[in-house]
Amino acid sequence: DIQMTQSPSTLSASVGVRVTITCRASQSISSWLAWYQQKPGKAPKLLIYKASSLESGVPSRFSGSGSGTEFTLTISSLQPDDFATYYCHQYNSYPWTFGQGTKVEIK
Amino acid sequence: QITLKESGPTLVKPTQTLTLTCTFSGFSLRTRGVGVGWIRQPPGKALEWLAIIYWDDDKRYGPVLKSRFTITKDTSKNQVVLTMTNMDPIDTASYYCAHINWRNSGADYWGQGTLVTVSS
């Protein structure tokens, strides 16, 4: 199975700063990577798919990059609504797997 | 507009079988490239893939013990059913179903989820 490792596990940041979350795959997944945002008690929301494609309706401050085994999610200017947990997810090969999550907290 | 909704018992006893139903609208499971998947999330923990069923009845299961899971579809009712046998307290989790856009955006629409507690 492909292991997905996110870093950091927790991130404390202030409104307006640039934030980067990294996700590493244990083997190449090409560009079959998605990023989700999840708030407490809610279902995950798709932000980015195919590593860098922005889902319709998602603010442009979110961007994704990478291919192969290393990927990043960047929030260009952190907004109050962005405090949440973020998950990466590989859908290159079965079984599909998720990272362990990165919680973005208010500093 | 694509919507999905999970339904089933909120409480099951250890060793019992859990049956969850995902009822969806806004798409058809007869359409090439479309699937429905199940994902769960224990309280305070990460997401975990359970199973996917595709338009052509191809089925894929997650890293959890496959022999406990069965996924089926009823295209006429727009429903996907997940059955899990021999439930254990560690299976306590929120269970989500999601629309799958195969080889494109993946799991792009999710249901609201349903919390299932396993306890005697």
XYZ file of C-alpha atoms in Angstrom:
227
model
C 0.000 0.000 0.000
C 1.141 3.556 -0.684
C 1.840 5.520 2.481
C 1.109 9.239 2.481
C 3.050 11.342 4.987
C 2.068 14.935 5.683
C 4.148 17.573 7.415
C 3.748 19.321 9.684
C 1.058 17.604 11.749
C 0.077 20.933 13.280
C 0.747 24.430 12.055
C 0.150 27.647 13.997
C -0.120 30.728 11.825
C -1.557 34.220 11.726
C -4.093 35.649 9.337
C -2.477 36.959 6.185
C 0.606 34.751 6.150
C 1.608 32.259 3.468
C 1.229 28.648 4.520
C 2.683 25.505 2.932
C 1.803 21.901 3.732
C 3.849 19.021 2.337
C 2.715 15.528 1.421
C 5.100 12.716 0.489
C 4.123 9.417 -1.108
C 6.036 6.207 -0.412
C 6.177 5.573 -4.172
C 5.364 7.526 -7.294
C 1.703 8.460 -7.748
C 2.237 10.612 -10.858
C -0.173 13.538 -10.347
C -3.048 11.574 -8.858
C -3.214 13.576 -5.677
C -6.036 15.529 -4.084
C -6.188 17.942 -1.155
C -9.177 18.275 1.162
C -10.174 20.741 3.839
C -12.182 19.493 6.793
C -13.799 21.490 9.562
C -15.042 19.936 12.822
C -18.217 17.928 12.379
C -18.238 18.416 8.600
C -17.424 16.298 5.579
C -14.130 16.903 3.764
C -14.244 19.444 0.964
C -12.228 18.967 -2.217
C -9.795 21.829 -2.836
C -7.275 20.531 -5.375
C -7.266 17.492 -7.668
C -4.678 16.055 -10.056
C -2.067 17.738 -7.860
C -2.617 21.273 -9.141
C -6.161 21.667 -10.516
C -8.309 24.014 -8.464
C -11.794 22.676 -7.799
C -14.567 24.958 -9.006
C -15.607 27.512 -6.396
C -12.430 27.197 -4.309
C -10.670 30.528 -3.669
C -7.586 31.185 -5.767
C -5.419 31.632 -2.657
C -5.266 27.824 -2.576
C -2.799 26.172 -4.931
C -1.205 22.773 -5.312
C 2.013 21.601 -6.913
C 4.213 18.553 -7.301
C 4.336 15.198 -9.013
C 5.796 11.794 -8.380
C 6.308 11.552 -4.637
C 6.397 15.111 -3.314
C 3.502 17.551 -3.246
C 2.608 20.836 -1.611
C -0.552 22.728 -0.773
C -0.066 26.474 -0.445
C -2.429 29.056 0.978
C -1.098 32.382 -0.249
C -2.730 34.548 2.420
C -4.339 32.689 5.318
C -7.911 33.775 6.039
C -10.008 33.187 9.189
C -12.142 30.652 7.284
C -9.037 28.561 6.470
C -8.428 27.312 9.996
C -9.165 23.623 9.576
C -7.524 20.244 9.029
C -6.107 19.441 5.604
C -5.656 15.972 4.125
C -3.792 14.773 1.076
C -5.096 11.703 -0.758
C -3.599 9.518 -3.448
C -5.870 7.943 -6.041
C -3.189 6.554 -8.312
C -3.445 2.949 -7.182
C -5.539 0.769 -4.909
C -5.999 0.802 -2.049
C -6.486 4.561 -2.117
C -4.934 6.207 0.949
C -4.954 9.483 2.874
C -2.316 11.361 4.761
C -2.696 11.710 8.519
C -3.801 15.321 8.294
C -2.386 18.772 9.065
C -4.253 20.953 11.517
C -3.927 24.673 10.839
C -4.461 26.638 14.030
C -4.687 30.314 14.856
C -1.461 31.739 16.256
C -26.587 19.229 -8.527
C -24.899 16.179 -7.029
C -25.963 15.177 -3.534
C -25.351 12.079 -1.425
C -26.767 11.036 1.912
C -25.788 8.192 4.208
C -28.336 6.276 6.251
C -28.253 3.373 8.666
C -28.141 2.560 12.361
C -26.329 4.898 14.722
C -25.656 2.168 17.285
C -24.661 -1.460 16.720
C -23.479 -4.141 19.102
C -20.118 -5.905 18.819
C -20.171 -8.880 16.402
C -23.253 -7.526 14.616
C -23.384 -6.696 10.917
C -23.664 -3.045 9.874
C -25.512 -2.072 6.717
C -25.152 1.488 5.456
C -26.970 2.938 2.474
C -25.830 5.842 0.331
C -28.698 7.444 -1.575
C -27.621 9.880 -4.257
C -29.004 12.226 -6.887
C -27.654 14.357 -9.703
C -25.704 11.568 -11.406
C -26.103 7.997 -12.609
C -24.016 4.958 -11.750
C -24.550 3.837 -15.341
C -22.286 6.638 -16.589
C -18.783 5.613 -17.613
C -16.143 6.893 -15.214
C -18.484 7.291 -12.266
C -18.228 5.509 -8.948
C -19.360 5.750 -5.348
C -16.988 5.212 -2.470
C -17.148 4.809 1.290
C -14.726 6.453 3.686
C -14.700 6.464 7.466
C -13.159 8.588 10.187
C -12.846 7.477 13.815
C -13.363 10.347 16.282
C -10.320 12.627 16.251
C -8.485 10.513 13.694
C -7.665 10.536 9.998
C -9.764 9.531 7.019
C -9.675 5.917 5.814
C -10.866 4.488 2.486
C -13.163 1.488 2.770
C -14.574 0.581 -0.635
C -15.498 1.845 -4.100
C -17.916 0.548 -6.704
C -17.822 1.730 -10.320
C -20.297 2.070 -13.165
C -19.113 -1.251 -14.603
C -19.525 -3.028 -11.221
C -15.779 -3.105 -10.609
C -15.212 -3.093 -6.851
C -12.148 -2.057 -4.906
C -11.575 -2.314 -1.193
C -9.410 -0.314 1.184
C -6.544 -1.443 3.400
C -8.884 -2.559 6.195
C -9.625 -6.301 6.288
C -11.380 -6.852 2.958
C -13.243 -10.001 3.962
C -15.473 -7.971 6.296
C -16.784 -5.602 3.605
C -19.202 -5.926 0.753
C -20.229 -3.068 -1.518
C -23.159 -3.298 -3.912
C -25.176 -0.931 -6.074
C -28.785 -0.579 -7.128
C -28.730 1.739 -10.117
C -32.516 1.824 -10.392
C -32.789 3.191 -6.860
C -29.648 5.363 -7.036
C -28.245 3.615 -4.005
C -24.979 2.021 -2.921
C -24.906 -0.296 0.084
C -21.917 -1.102 2.294
C -22.096 -4.130 4.559
C -19.574 -4.682 7.346
C -19.586 -7.890 9.332
C -18.329 -8.623 12.841
C -18.396 -5.033 14.063
C -15.986 -4.076 16.854
C -15.751 -0.959 19.052
C -12.726 0.159 16.979
C -15.122 0.498 14.024
C -16.807 3.420 15.781
C -16.517 6.250 13.273
C -18.261 8.724 11.019
C -18.991 6.988 7.725
C -19.102 9.025 4.508
C -20.046 8.161 0.962
C -18.653 10.112 -1.965
C -19.125 10.522 -5.711
C -16.055 9.321 -7.600
C -14.956 10.929 -10.849
C -12.549 8.236 -11.989
C -9.177 9.327 -13.401
C -10.185 12.945 -12.996
C -11.143 14.709 -9.785
C -11.516 11.579 -7.648
C -13.836 11.911 -4.649
C -15.333 15.288 -5.469
C -18.737 15.294 -3.746
C -19.318 13.924 -0.261
C -22.317 13.138 1.864
C -22.700 14.742 5.293
C -21.638 11.529 7.027
C -23.252 9.370 9.679
C -21.767 8.525 13.074
C -21.895 4.834 13.931
C -21.105 3.758 17.484
C -20.236 0.146 18.270
C -21.019 -0.644 21.859
C -22.755 -3.292 23.913
